[in-house]
Amino acid sequence: MPDLILHHYPTSPFSEKIRLVLGLKKLPWKSVIIPAIMPKPDVVALTGGYRKTPFLQVGADIYCDSALICDVLEHVQPEPTLYPPHLKGVSRVFAQWADTTLFWAAMAHNLQPKGAAHMFAGAPPEVARAFGEDRKAMTGNMVRLRPADATAAYRSYLRRIAHMAEEHDFLFGMEPCIADFAAYHPLWYTRTRVPVVADVMNATPAVAEWMDRLEAIGHGTLEKFSAADAITVANTSEPMPAGANLLIDSAFQDEHGIPLGSRVSITPESFGLESTEGELIAATRMHYTLRRTDQRAGTVHVHFPRIGYVLKKADNA
Ligand SMILES: N[C@@H](CCC(=O)N[C@@H](CS)C(=O)NCC(=O)O)C(=O)O
């Protein structure tokens, strides 16, 4: 199998989720560091528009969104599993809550004025300004929690996580599953990036101990790789045929009345509304695949999960 190339940056919480899963599964990987704000020409050459972090590249196949990346890594290396059979439903439902509700409560708490001041302390004011403007543009119509409401919710969520971590080493038992990795990354951001607001965790020591156990998994074996080399890999590779790629489901499932072969766009439901356009070559129970050609990356297949993404016929189709 071609190398696993993760496009990410060190302070990205969703990337930390994937780095730990790579560590859990002992999968060697190549690390491409991407910018945290736009412009991201090398990212867009591969994804066709999607600008969020992280994404995984395997040859000329591009997997967007950490939930989909977890499914791919599970397929590549089934053990240890992220989805134990007896927790298959609940662990995915919990992970989706953690990646959305928990994540946004944590972020609104983290980015309260004291946290933001700490994050950008020592940086020129234009850095903080550019970051703020980039994230504001990504927010679109999404309603953000106010810091006090976010802190109150975050405290409750931490208590609920603590109740689970007091019962066993990991949230649903003695081994970590997808729920642990999804709940960990927003808390990791609080602890590592904005320690000035991490006192919210003081009342729940079981959470800190559970986080230590996850942190100890580490990131596995990685090798630095450049964006230019990653684009060359895409350009010199053939995308895997639909149905024989690293996704488990392959049967066409039509929910939109859009036949395969149509020119479509795929856009995140919220936050970062940049679209990717291409030819729809798969729409299965859990994911979409678009085929597109880029001047630099050549022909690539870009994969998205169904959940959290909007599929439409392209405007000019
Ligand atoms: N649902 C996405 C969310 C990804 C996400 O929001 N990532 C943040 C960073 S952790 C992001 O893209 N921020 C803006 C950026 O990196 O350009 C996933 O699971 O991968």
Coordinates of C-alpha atoms in Angstrom, one line a residue, residues 5-9 12-22 25 27 34 47 50-57 62-75 82-83 91-92 94-100 103-104 177-186 188 246-247 268 270-271 286-287 302-309:
I5 CA 0.5 11.0 4.3
L6 CA -1.2 13.2 7.0
H7 CA -1.6 16.9 6.2
H8 CA -1.9 18.7 9.5
Y9 CA -0.3 21.2 11.9
S12 CA -4.8 21.4 15.4
P13 CA -7.0 19.4 17.7
F14 CA -8.6 17.2 15.1
S15 CA -5.1 16.4 13.9
E16 CA -4.1 15.3 17.4
K17 CA -7.0 12.9 17.3
I18 CA -5.6 11.3 14.1
R19 CA -2.0 11.4 15.3
L20 CA -3.0 9.4 18.3
V21 CA -5.0 6.9 16.3
L22 CA -1.9 6.4 14.0
K25 CA -2.5 1.3 15.4
L27 CA 1.0 2.7 11.5
I34 CA 0.1 22.8 6.3
T47 CA -8.6 18.6 -2.0
Y50 CA -11.8 21.8 1.2
R51 CA -9.5 23.7 3.5
K52 CA -10.0 22.1 6.9
T53 CA -7.4 20.2 8.9
P54 CA -6.4 17.4 8.8
F55 CA -6.7 15.4 5.6
L56 CA -5.1 12.1 4.7
Q57 CA -3.5 11.3 1.4
I62 CA -7.5 12.2 -0.5
Y63 CA -9.6 11.5 2.6
C64 CA -11.3 14.6 4.1
D65 CA -12.5 14.8 7.7
S66 CA -11.1 13.0 10.8
A67 CA -14.2 10.8 11.1
L68 CA -13.6 9.4 7.6
I69 CA -9.9 9.2 8.2
C70 CA -10.6 7.0 11.3
D71 CA -12.6 4.6 9.1
V72 CA -9.8 4.4 6.6
L73 CA -7.2 3.7 9.3
E74 CA -9.4 1.0 10.8
H75 CA -9.6 -0.6 7.3
L82 CA -11.6 1.9 17.2
Y83 CA -15.1 0.4 17.0
S91 CA -19.1 4.9 20.3
R92 CA -19.8 6.5 17.0
F94 CA -20.6 9.6 21.3
A95 CA -17.7 10.6 19.0
Q96 CA -20.0 12.7 16.9
W97 CA -21.2 14.5 20.0
A98 CA -17.6 15.1 21.1
D99 CA -16.5 16.3 17.6
T100 CA -19.3 18.9 17.5
F103 CA -15.6 20.6 20.6
W104 CA -17.4 24.0 20.2
C177 CA -12.1 3.4 21.3
I178 CA -13.2 6.1 18.9
A179 CA -15.1 7.8 21.7
D180 CA -11.9 8.4 23.6
F181 CA -10.0 10.0 20.7
A182 CA -12.9 12.3 19.8
A183 CA -13.4 13.5 23.4
Y184 CA -9.7 13.9 24.0
H185 CA -8.7 16.4 21.4
P186 CA -10.6 19.5 22.5
W188 CA -5.9 18.5 24.9
L246 CA -9.8 2.0 1.6
L247 CA -13.4 2.5 2.4
P268 CA -19.2 21.1 4.9
S270 CA -21.0 24.4 8.9
F271 CA -17.7 26.1 9.6
M286 CA -21.3 6.4 4.5
H287 CA -19.3 8.4 2.0
V302 CA -11.4 13.1 -3.0
H303 CA -13.5 11.3 -0.4
F304 CA -15.9 12.8 2.2
P305 CA -18.1 11.3 4.9
R306 CA -21.9 11.8 4.2
I307 CA -22.5 13.0 7.7
G308 CA -21.8 16.7 8.0
Y309 CA -21.5 17.4 4.3

